[in-house]
Short mmCIF file of C-alpha atoms in Angstrom, two decimals:
data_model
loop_
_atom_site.label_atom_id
_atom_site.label_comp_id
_atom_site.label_asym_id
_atom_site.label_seq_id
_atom_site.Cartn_x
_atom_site.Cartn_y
_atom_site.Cartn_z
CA UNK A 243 36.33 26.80 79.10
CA UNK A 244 35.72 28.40 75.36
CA UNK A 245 35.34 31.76 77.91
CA UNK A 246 38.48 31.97 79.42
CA UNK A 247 40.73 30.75 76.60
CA UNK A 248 38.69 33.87 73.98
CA UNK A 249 39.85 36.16 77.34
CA UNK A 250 43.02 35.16 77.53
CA UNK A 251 44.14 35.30 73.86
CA UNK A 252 42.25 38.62 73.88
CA UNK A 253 44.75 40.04 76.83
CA UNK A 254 47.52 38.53 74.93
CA UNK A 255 46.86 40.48 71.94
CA UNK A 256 46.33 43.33 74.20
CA UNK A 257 42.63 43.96 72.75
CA UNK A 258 39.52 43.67 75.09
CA UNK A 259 36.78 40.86 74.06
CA UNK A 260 34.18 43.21 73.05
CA UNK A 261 37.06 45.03 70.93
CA UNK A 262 38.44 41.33 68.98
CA UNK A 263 34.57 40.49 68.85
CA UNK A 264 33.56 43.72 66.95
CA UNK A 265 36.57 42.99 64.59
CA UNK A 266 35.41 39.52 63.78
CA UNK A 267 31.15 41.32 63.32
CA UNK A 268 30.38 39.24 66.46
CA UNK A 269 27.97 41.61 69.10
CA UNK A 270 28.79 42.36 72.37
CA UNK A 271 25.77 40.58 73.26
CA UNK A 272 27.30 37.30 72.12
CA UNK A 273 30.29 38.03 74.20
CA UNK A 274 28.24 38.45 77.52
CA UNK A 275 27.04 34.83 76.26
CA UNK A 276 30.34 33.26 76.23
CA UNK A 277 31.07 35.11 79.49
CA UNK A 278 28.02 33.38 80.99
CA UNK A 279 29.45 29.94 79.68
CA UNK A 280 27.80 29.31 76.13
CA UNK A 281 30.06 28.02 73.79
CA UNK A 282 29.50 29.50 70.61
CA UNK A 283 28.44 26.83 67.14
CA UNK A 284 31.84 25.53 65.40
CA UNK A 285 31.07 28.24 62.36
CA UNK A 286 31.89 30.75 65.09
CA UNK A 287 34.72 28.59 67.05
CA UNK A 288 36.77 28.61 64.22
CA UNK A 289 36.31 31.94 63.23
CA UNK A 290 37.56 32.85 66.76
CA UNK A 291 40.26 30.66 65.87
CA UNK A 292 41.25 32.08 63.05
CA UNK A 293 41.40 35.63 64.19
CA UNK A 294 43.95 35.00 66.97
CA UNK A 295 45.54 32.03 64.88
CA UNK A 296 44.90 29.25 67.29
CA UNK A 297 43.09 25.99 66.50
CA UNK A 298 39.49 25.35 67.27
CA UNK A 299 40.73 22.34 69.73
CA UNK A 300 42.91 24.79 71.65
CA UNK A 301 39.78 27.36 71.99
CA UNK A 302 37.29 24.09 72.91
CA UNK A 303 40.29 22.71 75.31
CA UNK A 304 39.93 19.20 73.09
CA UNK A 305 43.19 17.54 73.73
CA UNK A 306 44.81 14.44 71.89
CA UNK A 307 44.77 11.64 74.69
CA UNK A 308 46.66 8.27 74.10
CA UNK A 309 46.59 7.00 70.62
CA UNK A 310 44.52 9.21 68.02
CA UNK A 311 41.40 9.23 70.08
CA UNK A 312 40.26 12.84 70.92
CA UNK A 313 38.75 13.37 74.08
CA UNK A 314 35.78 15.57 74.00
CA UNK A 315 35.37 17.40 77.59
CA UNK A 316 32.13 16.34 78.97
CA UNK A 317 31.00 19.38 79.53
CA UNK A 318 30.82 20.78 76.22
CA UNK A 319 28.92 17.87 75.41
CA UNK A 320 26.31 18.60 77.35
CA UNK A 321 26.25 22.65 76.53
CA UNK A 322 27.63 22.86 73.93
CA UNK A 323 24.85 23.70 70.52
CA UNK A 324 27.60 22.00 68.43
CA UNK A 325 26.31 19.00 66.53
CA UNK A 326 27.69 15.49 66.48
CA UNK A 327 28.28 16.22 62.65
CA UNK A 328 30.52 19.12 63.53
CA UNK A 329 32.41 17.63 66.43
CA UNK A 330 33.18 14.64 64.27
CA UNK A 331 34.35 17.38 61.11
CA UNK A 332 36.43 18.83 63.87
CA UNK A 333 38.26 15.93 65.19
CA UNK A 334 38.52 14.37 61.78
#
């Protein structure tokens, strides 16, 4: 999830996690988080997002179904520390 899309734009940019994180001020500690499967709070999902100039859908995998409704994947739902508040500010 949030993990492996953060690693993947990191090898795409050619930069190792702990390298993008320290550019961003996020520890190394926090990366061994995400590694482990936290998803970080949307203040930090979109700075992610901005630093490798992606959208904070594409780093949450939240994909447009049919129609306008977003689908939220379950799992982040249930892991995630973001708020309803925020999830509805991001799919707004």
């Amino acid at each position: 999830m949030f993990w492996d899309n953060y690693y993947n734009l990191c090898i795409q940019k050619g930069i190792s996690p702990n390298r993008a994180a320290k550019d961003m001020n996020i520890s190394s500690g926090t990366v061994t988080e995400w590694k482990k499967g936290r998803v970080p709070q949307m203040a930090t999902v979109k700075k992610v997002a901005d630093y490798f100039g992606v959208t904070a859908e594409q780093l949450l995998n939240i994909e447009k179904k049919s129609g306008t409704k977003i689908e939220i994947p379950d799992i982040i739902k249930l892991i995630s520390p973001i708020s309803e508040k925020e999830i509805n500010l991001l799919i707004a």
